[in-house]
Amino acid sequence: MNTSLNWIRTYVPSLDVTPQEYTDAMTLSGSKVEGFVCLDADLDKIVVGQIEKIERHPDADKLVVCQVNVGAGEPVQIVTGAPNVKEGQKVPVVLDGGRVAGGHDGSKTPGGIRIKKGKLRGVASEGMMCSIEELGSDRNMYPEAPVEGIYIFQEDLPVGTDAIEALGLRDVVFEYEITSNRVDCFGVLGLAREAAATFEKEFCPPEISETGNGEDVNDYIKVRVEDTELCPRYCARVVKNIRIAPSPKWMQRRLSAHGIRPINNIVDITNYVMEEYGQPMHAYDLDTIAGQEIIVRRAAKGEKFVTLDGQERTLDDSILMICDRDKAVGIAGIMGGENSMITDHVSTMLFEAACFDGTNIRLSSKKVGMRTDASGKFEKGLDPNNAMEAINRACQLIEELGAGEVVGGVVDVYGKVREGRRVAFDAAGINRLLGTEIAEETMLGYFRKLELGYDEKTREVLVPSWRQDLECLADLAEEVARFYGYDNIPVSLPRGEATTGKLSYKLRVEEIARDVAEFCGFSQGMTYSFESPKVFDKLLLAQEDPLRQTMVISNPLGEDFSIMRTISLNGMLTSLATNYNRRNKDVRLYELGNVYLPKQVPVTELPEERMQLTLGFYGEGDFYTMKGVVEELFDRLGMHGKETYDPGAGKPFLHPGRQANIIYNGEVMGYLGEVHPQVAENYSIKDRVYVAVIDMPKVTAQADFGRKYEGIARYPAVSRDLSMVMPKDILAGQVEEVFDAQGGGYLEGYQLFDLYEGAQIKAGYKSVAYSITFRAKDKTLEEADIASAMKNILKALEEMGIELRQ
């Protein structure tokens, strides 16, 4: 959003500040100014001069010598090659030592170009007459300027006066960053109101007088709104006997300062009111409106429409259209149609000021591939109550500028009227929020400056409909803070009950997981949650595997990032492969990251996100190394129950004989194992790779940070060694389950200390040796105390087909 300082001063007449003062104060009061441009920054000593005499240059066919009256002393002599100079003309003249912004070709020079006395082909020249390009502008903003030659003033200006002022270039254009919740500041009036409040000056908005002749607009036009949700208000007025002409210079200058090219009085008025009120308007040639009726409806699917720029647009049934009885005449809130455009031959005109649904306008402008000044304002969500005032302002300008005869009355289709809101006022509450001691009357004074009302009986602030951002006490506190001055608010400590600062239970578990992984030599990695569908083939997953049921990304970067991962191994193996191919040895990596499991496919709701701890390494170590890391993690998390390992995990991406599910308290916590050789080859890793994946939500549910102190044992332990021969398909874990079940109350622990398979053991069997420890807390054990336990253990082992080794 841009505004010129001169336009702001129209509504705040006593505003007298420098551009930097304005920038700083407005930014601190909440209307952030990104920067400003002084239009006269590179212009100096330029006055209005009048050409009194023109003579041919004695030594150049294309040059003439002009005597120019600049209002002081003798006329100055200026040599020029401009083809359009005539005696009696009034022109901008740069005096000796003055500056212009750039060259005649429109090029600009930083700091401007200094003009000095000199000679052209032997004839003295004491200054320069300027083209509009040399003054830093162009014909787009000054359409009356000639294509070639110097600028000629159309007005009868006093000789010697400031030419820059006459051209409207003694101005400053400010660029703002207006947030979308301050819709009222997308017009000059809204920013002028803010400036008046900021600098404590009087705000003088334009006084809109009643317009219109004795006729009734309903005799000229009827309006029917079929979709009141997308068009809550539609106002229409009619102007007849249109007289197309250039708009006045003051209007042209204000529009030019905003970067809007002046065209003619009718178009300029619509643009002027749009910038002034922030309310876009549109004008139609009434003679092109079939049946003298406007119908606001949705487009038909596939409907074609040619806009003002001559482009044919294909529409769908979500786009709102302005139509007559036979055809569409405009895309609501975006652009009018070529079939109803205002031409120089228009005699009767229909003025439209409406309010459209902001979200629909934004989506529609994207669909038709067109974003205009009007759509940019509508998509913010305008105040419907602003439409009537804006259209009346436009009609007032029509009459004041003699651009036509306004027909009496207005067509106003307004369904549910938007009312202002009431917000409870609590001065003490605002002071608590801000940490200040501002008087209640001071706060109310700020509200009055912003045109907010106050009901003393109910102690409520009356918020007008155009302040859509004020909804609660915190919003009122913000208004107080920005005008009291954020720099005036004292430093204070937060108030409230003290809370213990610590990580959540889930984050504490994850922190321990990181500590254990790093203690065991693993480095943290991070990989993408976006993956390719080809990953499942690399991991040898079956076509019917549930992990292939994924969330597809609607706007992927490419096929390699087109789905959300359902398994974390691809990122880990890719990272290990990168390290392997760069010849890094003994690499250990871990990652804490989510997988995304859809609840159903096609996806109708958000997926289940589960945090996974993924460990991977190659080089030094084996299956049992990874198993030890898992057991260390469980121990640190207080999971002192016995974890077991089920070799029937059935993971196709793991070696069939070197994999296991990790089971704790009967629930699968994850899995570990050696990566299948084919999978390792798919990732170009020619070494054994070991991985473990632990489901963190399940681990978090089982973790226990409670600790109970136990002193050093006072009585000695008794140990017994068992050397057993058993079939190879009996697992050590099954043997340990027997120890736990039959060991009795004195069992303290057991330790595997030997495993042998060889010639001395019969085929299909293995030798396993354990050391079993017993201890009592209150006495020294005797043989009788442990005999019963050992008998039960041996009996259970015998039932499993296990023999004591002789």
Short mmCIF file of N, CA and C in Angstrom, two decimals, residues 591-661:
data_model
loop_
_atom_site.label_atom_id
_atom_site.label_comp_id
_atom_site.label_asym_id
_atom_site.label_seq_id
_atom_site.Cartn_x
_atom_site.Cartn_y
_atom_site.Cartn_z
N GLU A 591 18.41 -41.69 14.19
CA GLU A 591 17.45 -40.63 13.85
C GLU A 591 16.19 -40.78 14.68
N LEU A 592 15.69 -39.67 15.17
CA LEU A 592 14.37 -39.62 15.79
C LEU A 592 13.46 -38.87 14.83
N GLY A 593 12.54 -39.56 14.20
CA GLY A 593 11.67 -38.93 13.23
C GLY A 593 10.35 -39.66 13.11
N ASN A 594 9.36 -38.95 12.59
CA ASN A 594 8.01 -39.52 12.48
C ASN A 594 7.85 -40.36 11.22
N VAL A 595 6.99 -41.34 11.33
CA VAL A 595 6.41 -41.98 10.15
C VAL A 595 4.93 -41.63 10.14
N TYR A 596 4.30 -41.71 8.97
CA TYR A 596 2.93 -41.23 8.79
C TYR A 596 2.07 -42.37 8.27
N LEU A 597 1.23 -42.90 9.14
CA LEU A 597 0.43 -44.08 8.83
C LEU A 597 -1.02 -43.67 8.61
N PRO A 598 -1.50 -43.70 7.36
CA PRO A 598 -2.89 -43.31 7.10
C PRO A 598 -3.87 -44.28 7.75
N LYS A 599 -4.95 -43.72 8.26
CA LYS A 599 -5.96 -44.56 8.91
C LYS A 599 -6.80 -45.30 7.89
N GLN A 600 -6.90 -44.72 6.71
CA GLN A 600 -7.58 -45.39 5.61
C GLN A 600 -7.14 -44.76 4.31
N VAL A 601 -7.28 -45.49 3.22
CA VAL A 601 -6.92 -45.01 1.90
C VAL A 601 -8.10 -45.22 0.97
N PRO A 602 -8.58 -44.22 0.23
CA PRO A 602 -8.05 -42.87 0.14
C PRO A 602 -8.12 -42.13 1.48
N VAL A 603 -7.23 -41.19 1.65
CA VAL A 603 -7.11 -40.48 2.92
C VAL A 603 -8.26 -39.50 3.08
N THR A 604 -8.94 -39.59 4.23
CA THR A 604 -10.04 -38.66 4.52
C THR A 604 -9.79 -37.86 5.79
N GLU A 605 -8.74 -38.23 6.53
CA GLU A 605 -8.40 -37.52 7.75
C GLU A 605 -6.89 -37.57 7.94
N LEU A 606 -6.42 -36.80 8.90
CA LEU A 606 -4.98 -36.75 9.14
C LEU A 606 -4.45 -38.11 9.55
N PRO A 607 -3.20 -38.44 9.17
CA PRO A 607 -2.65 -39.76 9.48
C PRO A 607 -2.20 -39.84 10.93
N GLU A 608 -1.88 -41.04 11.35
CA GLU A 608 -1.27 -41.24 12.66
C GLU A 608 0.23 -41.00 12.52
N GLU A 609 0.75 -40.09 13.31
CA GLU A 609 2.18 -39.79 13.28
C GLU A 609 2.84 -40.47 14.47
N ARG A 610 3.83 -41.33 14.19
CA ARG A 610 4.50 -42.08 15.25
C ARG A 610 6.00 -41.82 15.18
N MET A 611 6.54 -41.41 16.30
CA MET A 611 7.97 -41.16 16.40
C MET A 611 8.72 -42.49 16.45
N GLN A 612 9.76 -42.61 15.62
CA GLN A 612 10.56 -43.83 15.57
C GLN A 612 12.02 -43.49 15.89
N LEU A 613 12.63 -44.30 16.74
CA LEU A 613 14.07 -44.23 16.94
C LEU A 613 14.69 -45.27 16.01
N THR A 614 15.46 -44.79 15.04
CA THR A 614 16.08 -45.68 14.05
C THR A 614 17.59 -45.66 14.26
N LEU A 615 18.16 -46.82 14.47
CA LEU A 615 19.61 -46.97 14.66
C LEU A 615 20.16 -47.79 13.50
N GLY A 616 21.32 -47.41 13.01
CA GLY A 616 21.94 -48.17 11.92
C GLY A 616 23.44 -48.05 11.96
N PHE A 617 24.14 -49.15 11.63
CA PHE A 617 25.60 -49.06 11.55
C PHE A 617 26.14 -50.14 10.63
N TYR A 618 27.34 -49.91 10.16
CA TYR A 618 28.13 -50.94 9.47
C TYR A 618 29.56 -50.81 9.98
N GLY A 619 30.35 -51.85 9.75
CA GLY A 619 31.72 -51.85 10.25
C GLY A 619 31.83 -52.68 11.50
N GLU A 620 32.53 -52.17 12.51
CA GLU A 620 32.78 -52.93 13.74
C GLU A 620 31.48 -53.17 14.49
N GLY A 621 31.20 -54.42 14.84
CA GLY A 621 29.99 -54.77 15.56
C GLY A 621 29.17 -55.81 14.83
N ASP A 622 28.17 -56.36 15.54
CA ASP A 622 27.32 -57.38 14.93
C ASP A 622 25.92 -57.26 15.51
N PHE A 623 25.11 -58.29 15.31
CA PHE A 623 23.74 -58.31 15.78
C PHE A 623 23.67 -58.04 17.28
N TYR A 624 24.57 -58.64 18.03
CA TYR A 624 24.51 -58.52 19.49
C TYR A 624 24.97 -57.14 19.96
N THR A 625 25.77 -56.47 19.15
CA THR A 625 26.12 -55.09 19.47
C THR A 625 24.87 -54.21 19.46
N MET A 626 24.05 -54.38 18.42
CA MET A 626 22.82 -53.59 18.33
C MET A 626 21.86 -54.00 19.45
N LYS A 627 21.81 -55.29 19.77
CA LYS A 627 20.96 -55.76 20.85
C LYS A 627 21.37 -55.11 22.17
N GLY A 628 22.67 -54.95 22.39
CA GLY A 628 23.15 -54.32 23.61
C GLY A 628 22.74 -52.86 23.71
N VAL A 629 22.71 -52.16 22.58
CA VAL A 629 22.28 -50.75 22.58
C VAL A 629 20.81 -50.67 23.00
N VAL A 630 19.98 -51.55 22.45
CA VAL A 630 18.56 -51.57 22.80
C VAL A 630 18.38 -51.84 24.29
N GLU A 631 19.12 -52.81 24.81
CA GLU A 631 18.97 -53.14 26.23
C GLU A 631 19.46 -52.00 27.12
N GLU A 632 20.49 -51.29 26.67
CA GLU A 632 20.97 -50.13 27.44
C GLU A 632 19.89 -49.05 27.49
N LEU A 633 19.22 -48.85 26.37
CA LEU A 633 18.15 -47.84 26.32
C LEU A 633 17.02 -48.23 27.27
N PHE A 634 16.57 -49.47 27.20
CA PHE A 634 15.48 -49.91 28.06
C PHE A 634 15.85 -49.78 29.54
N ASP A 635 17.10 -50.10 29.86
CA ASP A 635 17.53 -50.00 31.24
C ASP A 635 17.52 -48.56 31.72
N ARG A 636 18.00 -47.64 30.88
CA ARG A 636 18.02 -46.22 31.25
C ARG A 636 16.62 -45.65 31.40
N LEU A 637 15.67 -46.23 30.70
CA LEU A 637 14.29 -45.75 30.79
C LEU A 637 13.51 -46.43 31.90
N GLY A 638 14.18 -47.19 32.74
CA GLY A 638 13.51 -47.82 33.86
C GLY A 638 12.67 -49.01 33.48
N MET A 639 12.91 -49.58 32.28
CA MET A 639 12.14 -50.74 31.84
C MET A 639 12.91 -51.99 32.28
N HIS A 640 12.76 -52.33 33.57
CA HIS A 640 13.56 -53.39 34.16
C HIS A 640 12.91 -54.76 34.04
N GLY A 641 11.72 -54.79 33.48
CA GLY A 641 11.14 -56.09 33.18
C GLY A 641 11.98 -56.74 32.09
N LYS A 642 11.85 -58.02 31.91
CA LYS A 642 12.72 -58.72 30.99
C LYS A 642 12.22 -58.58 29.56
N GLU A 643 13.07 -57.92 28.67
CA GLU A 643 12.71 -57.88 27.26
C GLU A 643 13.11 -59.21 26.62
N THR A 644 12.33 -59.62 25.65
CA THR A 644 12.61 -60.86 24.93
C THR A 644 12.67 -60.55 23.44
N TYR A 645 13.16 -61.53 22.68
CA TYR A 645 13.37 -61.32 21.26
C TYR A 645 12.77 -62.48 20.49
N ASP A 646 11.88 -62.17 19.58
CA ASP A 646 11.19 -63.18 18.79
C ASP A 646 11.82 -63.22 17.40
N PRO A 647 12.50 -64.33 17.05
CA PRO A 647 13.16 -64.39 15.74
C PRO A 647 12.19 -64.47 14.58
N GLY A 648 10.92 -64.63 14.86
CA GLY A 648 9.94 -64.72 13.78
C GLY A 648 9.37 -63.36 13.39
N ALA A 649 10.23 -62.35 13.28
CA ALA A 649 9.75 -61.01 12.96
C ALA A 649 9.17 -60.93 11.55
N GLY A 650 9.74 -61.68 10.61
CA GLY A 650 9.20 -61.74 9.26
C GLY A 650 9.37 -60.46 8.46
N LYS A 651 10.47 -59.73 8.69
CA LYS A 651 10.72 -58.48 7.95
C LYS A 651 11.48 -58.82 6.67
N PRO A 652 10.90 -58.58 5.51
CA PRO A 652 11.56 -58.98 4.26
C PRO A 652 12.85 -58.23 3.98
N PHE A 653 13.03 -57.08 4.60
CA PHE A 653 14.23 -56.28 4.36
C PHE A 653 15.36 -56.65 5.30
N LEU A 654 15.12 -57.61 6.22
CA LEU A 654 16.15 -58.08 7.14
C LEU A 654 16.56 -59.51 6.80
N HIS A 655 17.78 -59.87 7.18
CA HIS A 655 18.31 -61.22 6.96
C HIS A 655 17.37 -62.23 7.65
N PRO A 656 16.91 -63.25 6.96
CA PRO A 656 15.91 -64.16 7.54
C PRO A 656 16.38 -64.88 8.79
N GLY A 657 17.68 -65.07 8.96
CA GLY A 657 18.17 -65.77 10.14
C GLY A 657 18.78 -64.86 11.19
N ARG A 658 18.76 -63.54 10.95
CA ARG A 658 19.40 -62.61 11.88
C ARG A 658 18.50 -61.40 12.11
N GLN A 659 17.30 -61.66 12.57
CA GLN A 659 16.35 -60.60 12.86
C GLN A 659 15.46 -61.03 14.01
N ALA A 660 14.85 -60.05 14.68
CA ALA A 660 13.98 -60.37 15.82
C ALA A 660 13.10 -59.17 16.15
N ASN A 661 11.88 -59.49 16.59
CA ASN A 661 11.03 -58.46 17.20
C ASN A 661 11.47 -58.26 18.64
#
